[in-house]
Structures are given as C-alpha cells and as structure tokens.
Coordinates of C-alpha atoms in Angstrom, one line a residue:
M53 CA 22.5 94.5 29.1
S54 CA 21.2 92.2 31.8
I55 CA 22.2 88.6 32.2
T56 CA 19.4 85.9 31.3
S57 CA 19.6 82.5 32.8
S58 CA 20.3 81.3 29.3
S59 CA 23.8 83.4 29.4
I60 CA 25.2 82.6 32.4
P61 CA 28.7 81.3 32.0
V62 CA 30.0 78.0 32.3
L63 CA 32.7 77.7 34.9
Q64 CA 35.6 75.4 34.3
G65 CA 38.1 75.1 37.1
R66 CA 40.9 73.0 38.7
G67 CA 40.8 69.3 38.3
A68 CA 38.3 69.2 35.1
A69 CA 35.5 70.7 37.6
V70 CA 32.5 72.1 36.1
L71 CA 29.9 74.6 37.5
T72 CA 26.8 75.3 35.7
W73 CA 23.2 76.9 36.2
R74 CA 20.6 74.4 34.8
Q75 CA 16.8 74.9 35.4
D76 CA 16.5 76.2 38.8
E77 CA 19.7 74.5 40.4
L78 CA 23.2 74.6 40.2
V79 CA 25.3 71.6 38.8
L80 CA 29.1 71.2 40.2
E81 CA 30.7 68.5 38.1
R82 CA 33.8 66.6 39.4
R83 CA 35.7 63.8 38.9
G84 CA 33.9 60.6 39.9
E85 CA 31.0 62.7 41.1
T86 CA 28.3 65.1 40.1
L87 CA 26.5 67.3 42.7
A88 CA 22.9 68.7 41.9
I89 CA 22.3 71.7 44.1
P90 CA 18.8 72.9 44.0
A91 CA 18.3 76.7 44.3
R92 CA 16.4 76.7 47.7
A93 CA 19.3 74.9 49.2
V94 CA 21.8 77.6 48.5
A95 CA 22.2 81.1 50.6
R96 CA 24.4 83.0 48.2
V97 CA 27.2 82.3 45.6
H98 CA 30.4 84.4 46.4
A99 CA 33.0 85.0 43.8
D100 CA 36.5 85.9 45.2
A101 CA 38.9 86.5 42.4
R102 CA 39.2 83.0 40.6
C103 CA 37.3 80.8 43.2
V104 CA 33.8 80.8 43.4
T105 CA 32.0 79.7 46.7
V106 CA 28.5 78.3 46.8
E107 CA 27.1 78.8 50.4
L108 CA 24.3 76.6 51.1
R109 CA 21.4 77.3 53.6
S110 CA 21.8 76.2 57.2
L111 CA 19.5 75.7 60.4
A112 CA 19.8 78.0 63.3
G113 CA 23.0 77.7 64.9
A114 CA 24.8 75.4 62.4
T115 CA 27.5 76.0 60.5
P116 CA 26.8 76.2 56.8
S117 CA 28.4 74.1 54.4
V118 CA 29.9 75.0 51.0
Q119 CA 31.1 73.9 48.0
R120 CA 34.1 75.6 45.9
I121 CA 35.4 75.6 42.3
E122 CA 38.9 77.1 41.8
D123 CA 41.1 78.5 39.3
V124 CA 38.2 79.6 37.1
S125 CA 38.2 83.1 35.1
E126 CA 38.1 85.9 37.1
A127 CA 35.6 87.6 34.6
A128 CA 33.6 84.7 34.6
A129 CA 33.1 84.4 38.3
A130 CA 32.3 87.7 38.8
V131 CA 29.7 87.5 36.0
F132 CA 28.4 84.0 37.3
A133 CA 28.1 85.4 40.9
D134 CA 25.7 88.4 39.8
A135 CA 23.7 86.4 37.5
V136 CA 22.6 83.7 39.8
N137 CA 22.2 85.3 43.0
P138 CA 18.8 87.3 42.1
L139 CA 17.8 83.8 40.6
L140 CA 17.9 82.3 43.9
P141 CA 14.3 82.5 45.9
A142 CA 14.0 84.1 49.4
A143 CA 14.4 81.9 52.5
V144 CA 10.8 81.5 54.0
E145 CA 12.0 78.9 56.1
E146 CA 14.9 77.6 57.7
V147 CA 16.3 74.4 55.4
D148 CA 19.2 72.5 55.7
G149 CA 20.6 72.8 52.2
G150 CA 23.4 70.0 52.6
A151 CA 20.1 67.5 52.8
L152 CA 18.9 68.4 49.7
V153 CA 22.1 68.2 47.8
V154 CA 22.1 65.0 45.5
V155 CA 25.4 63.6 45.0
R156 CA 25.6 61.0 42.0
S157 CA 29.0 59.4 42.4
F158 CA 30.9 57.5 39.7
A159 CA 33.9 57.4 41.4
R160 CA 35.0 53.6 41.8
T161 CA 35.0 52.3 45.2
R162 CA 37.8 51.3 46.9
L163 CA 37.2 47.6 46.4
Q164 CA 36.8 48.1 42.8
R165 CA 40.0 50.2 42.7
F166 CA 41.6 47.5 44.5
R167 CA 40.6 44.7 41.8
R168 CA 41.6 46.9 39.0
G169 CA 45.2 47.4 40.4
L170 CA 45.1 43.6 41.2
A171 CA 44.0 42.7 37.7
W172 CA 46.8 44.8 35.9
S173 CA 49.5 43.4 38.1
V174 CA 48.3 39.8 37.5
L175 CA 48.4 40.7 33.7
G176 CA 51.8 42.4 33.8
S177 CA 53.0 39.4 35.4
L178 CA 51.5 36.9 32.9
V179 CA 53.5 38.9 30.3
G180 CA 56.6 38.2 32.3
V181 CA 56.1 34.8 32.5
V182 CA 55.2 34.1 29.1
G183 CA 58.2 36.2 27.8
L184 CA 60.7 34.1 30.2
A185 CA 59.3 31.0 28.9
A186 CA 59.6 31.7 25.4
T187 CA 63.2 33.1 25.8
L188 CA 63.9 29.4 27.6
V189 CA 62.1 27.5 24.6
A190 CA 64.1 29.6 22.2
T191 CA 67.3 29.1 24.0
V192 CA 67.8 25.9 25.6
D193 CA 69.0 22.8 23.6
G194 CA 66.9 19.6 23.2
P195 CA 63.5 18.2 23.0
D196 CA 63.2 17.3 26.6
A197 CA 64.7 21.1 27.7
K198 CA 62.1 22.6 25.4
G199 CA 59.2 20.9 26.8
S200 CA 60.4 21.7 30.1
A201 CA 60.5 25.3 29.3
F202 CA 57.1 25.0 27.7
V203 CA 55.6 23.1 31.0
S204 CA 57.2 26.1 33.3
G205 CA 55.5 28.6 31.1
I206 CA 52.0 26.9 31.7
A207 CA 52.9 26.4 35.3
G208 CA 54.1 29.6 36.0
G209 CA 50.8 31.3 34.6
L210 CA 48.6 29.0 36.5
T211 CA 50.7 30.2 39.4
V212 CA 49.9 33.9 38.7
L213 CA 46.5 33.4 38.0
L214 CA 45.8 31.3 41.2
T215 CA 47.8 33.9 43.5
G216 CA 45.7 36.9 42.0
L217 CA 42.5 34.7 42.6
A218 CA 43.5 34.1 46.4
V219 CA 44.9 37.5 47.0
A220 CA 41.2 38.8 45.5
C221 CA 39.0 36.5 47.4
I222 CA 41.1 37.6 50.7
G223 CA 41.1 41.4 49.9
S224 CA 37.3 41.2 49.4
S225 CA 36.5 39.3 52.5
L226 CA 38.7 41.5 54.9
H227 CA 37.6 44.6 53.2
E228 CA 33.9 43.5 53.6
R229 CA 34.3 42.4 57.2
R230 CA 35.9 45.5 57.9
L231 CA 33.1 47.8 56.7
R232 CA 30.7 45.3 58.2
R233 CA 32.2 46.0 61.8
H234 CA 33.2 49.7 61.6
G235 CA 31.2 51.3 58.9
V236 CA 27.7 52.4 58.6
T237 CA 25.1 50.2 57.6
V238 CA 21.8 51.5 55.8
V239 CA 18.8 50.7 53.4
A240 CA 19.2 51.5 49.9
A241 CA 15.8 51.6 47.8
R242 CA 15.9 51.0 44.1
T243 CA 15.5 53.8 41.9
D244 CA 13.4 54.0 38.8
R245 CA 16.8 53.0 36.8
P246 CA 17.8 49.6 36.4
R247 CA 20.4 48.4 39.2
V248 CA 20.6 51.9 40.7
Y249 CA 19.8 52.2 44.3
Q250 CA 20.1 55.1 46.4
Y251 CA 20.8 56.0 50.0
E252 CA 21.8 58.6 52.5
D253 CA 25.4 58.9 54.2
G254 CA 25.4 60.4 57.7
S255 CA 25.5 64.0 56.4
G256 CA 22.0 63.6 54.9
T257 CA 23.6 63.4 51.4
T258 CA 22.0 61.3 48.7
R259 CA 24.0 59.0 47.1
Y260 CA 23.6 56.6 44.2
L261 CA 25.0 52.7 44.0
S262 CA 25.1 50.6 41.4
H263 CA 24.4 47.1 42.1
L264 CA 22.5 44.0 40.3
S265 CA 19.5 43.1 42.0
A266 CA 15.7 42.9 41.6
A267 CA 15.1 43.5 45.5
P268 CA 13.2 46.7 46.2
F269 CA 15.5 47.5 49.2
E270 CA 19.4 46.4 50.0
Q271 CA 21.6 47.0 52.8
V272 CA 24.5 49.1 52.1
S273 CA 27.5 49.7 54.1
Y274 CA 29.9 52.8 53.8
H275 CA 33.2 53.9 55.5
P276 CA 32.3 57.1 57.7
Q277 CA 35.0 58.8 56.4
D278 CA 34.9 57.8 52.8
T279 CA 31.5 57.7 51.7
T280 CA 32.6 56.2 48.2
D281 CA 33.8 53.1 50.3
V282 CA 30.5 51.6 49.9
L283 CA 29.5 48.0 49.1
V284 CA 26.4 45.5 49.7
P285 CA 27.3 43.0 52.1
R286 CA 26.9 39.5 50.9
T287 CA 25.1 36.4 52.4
P288 CA 26.9 34.3 54.7
F289 CA 27.0 31.4 51.9
A290 CA 28.8 33.7 49.5
R291 CA 31.6 34.9 51.9
I292 CA 32.1 30.9 53.1
L293 CA 32.2 30.4 49.5
D294 CA 35.0 33.4 49.4
V295 CA 37.1 31.9 51.8
S296 CA 37.2 28.4 50.4
M297 CA 38.1 29.6 46.9
A298 CA 41.3 31.6 48.6
W299 CA 42.1 28.5 50.7
L300 CA 41.8 26.3 47.4
S301 CA 43.9 28.7 45.5
V302 CA 46.5 28.9 48.3
L303 CA 46.8 25.2 48.3
A304 CA 46.9 25.2 44.3
V305 CA 49.7 27.8 44.4
L306 CA 51.7 25.4 46.6
C307 CA 51.8 23.1 44.1
T308 CA 52.0 24.9 40.9
A309 CA 54.8 27.1 42.0
P310 CA 57.3 24.2 43.0
L311 CA 56.4 22.5 39.8
T312 CA 57.7 25.9 37.7
I313 CA 60.9 26.1 39.5
W314 CA 61.4 22.4 39.1
M315 CA 60.6 22.6 35.1
V316 CA 62.9 25.9 34.9
V317 CA 65.7 24.2 36.6
E318 CA 65.4 21.1 34.3
A319 CA 65.0 23.4 31.2
L320 CA 68.5 24.9 32.2
G321 CA 69.8 21.9 33.2

C-alpha cells in the first residue's frame, strides 16, 4: 500500500522534539522554538536507524545545513523518509534553504530567565524572613520584645524587596549595555499579530520577538552566539531611570538592613 501525505507518521524524539509533515512543509518542534521548513528548502530527508536528518538545500560551494531529530522509532523513521522524499519539489535553481526556515522562538530570553530566577530567590527570602520574624514573636517575652520582633520582620521584608529591586535594575542595565556594545542590532518589523515583531539573525533565519509597542519598526539587539538572547534597547531616559532606581534601592537597603539587625537584637535582648 502506498504512503500518502495524510498517513506520514509523526516522529517523536529526544527532549520532546516532534517532526511532522504539514501542507508542503516540515515542522520541527523543540523546547522553546518551532521551525517551519518549506519543502523547497529541503534537499533530502535521511533516516539512519533512530535518527532522522533533514538536509537543506545550499548554494554552490556552501556547506549544507541540517536539522536532526534523534531517538525516534526506527520503523517510523524509515517510513517518514520514504514518504517525504517523493513529495519534495525538484530543484530548478540554487536555493539557500537555511534562509527559508522560519523560527518561532518561545524560549525565555536570558534577561527573562534572570528575572524569573531573581523573583523566586526574593520570594524564598521573604518566606524565610517572615518565618524567622514569626518565630521571634512567638518565643520572646514582653510586649516591647514582641514589637521589636514584629518590626524586624517588616524591615527585613523591605530589605529583601529593595535588594531584589536593586539587583534587577543593575542586572538589566548591565545586560543591555553588553548587548548594545557586543551584540548585533537589526530592525524588526511588526507582523499582523499584536505585539509580535520579526527579524532576521546573522544566518538569515527569521525569528520572532514579543514586544509591547505600536511602532511599525523596532531596533532589536541579539547576541551573535545565542540568538535567543535578544532585547529591544530602551531610551536613554529609561536607562537613566533604571540606574536611579538601583541607587535609591541600594541607599534604602543601607537604612533598612541595620534597622532589621537592631530590632532582632532588641527582641532577643
């Protein structure tokens, strides 16, 4: 029985990777991104045991780029390659297949991962401070000591929050400065989807970025070795405001931290 496009198997591989054939294109879904590979960009699909390699067309003299999915069913890999290869159009001209690949990135940027980790750290510290303050309130004797323990909890919580704010502002500023100085800046165009912009990285791959703006174009900067490390540079006023918030937070911490220690000593004394 012949294999039709509707009966081409779906390949499921290592790391939750999925390779499917959809309407004249291969779709490779991986953690954090989806690659749409048009049929005319594909030279051939190779099945080698439990690995399937998608070889892209390349210009004369260039090294063909490939996409792989591993740890798939060996039987499904063979059926997939045998079914997809006859559906690929014949090459009538030289094509750079890599430039035709559309990448929709859903991975968190480095700055988003930093902020997420910082938020969890601040939350954990707040829980610890509240727990210690509650223990002090429950164990110390006298209204003055209990009051000092209660105030130490409030001051300690403020210290944690202000420290988190200072680290967030400083980290964001340093990260943006590094990308502006050592990254690649290109112009991203707004798509027909709200708050979504598209741009091309150094390899010619189309990538997408979510950004709250109504402008038809925005400048974006990305790291040449990690294209998911991308951001929209802020205005000078926004950068100055960020630095000012960092300094104010540091100064506030220099006030609340000693107050926290003093209140703890008063509660225990």
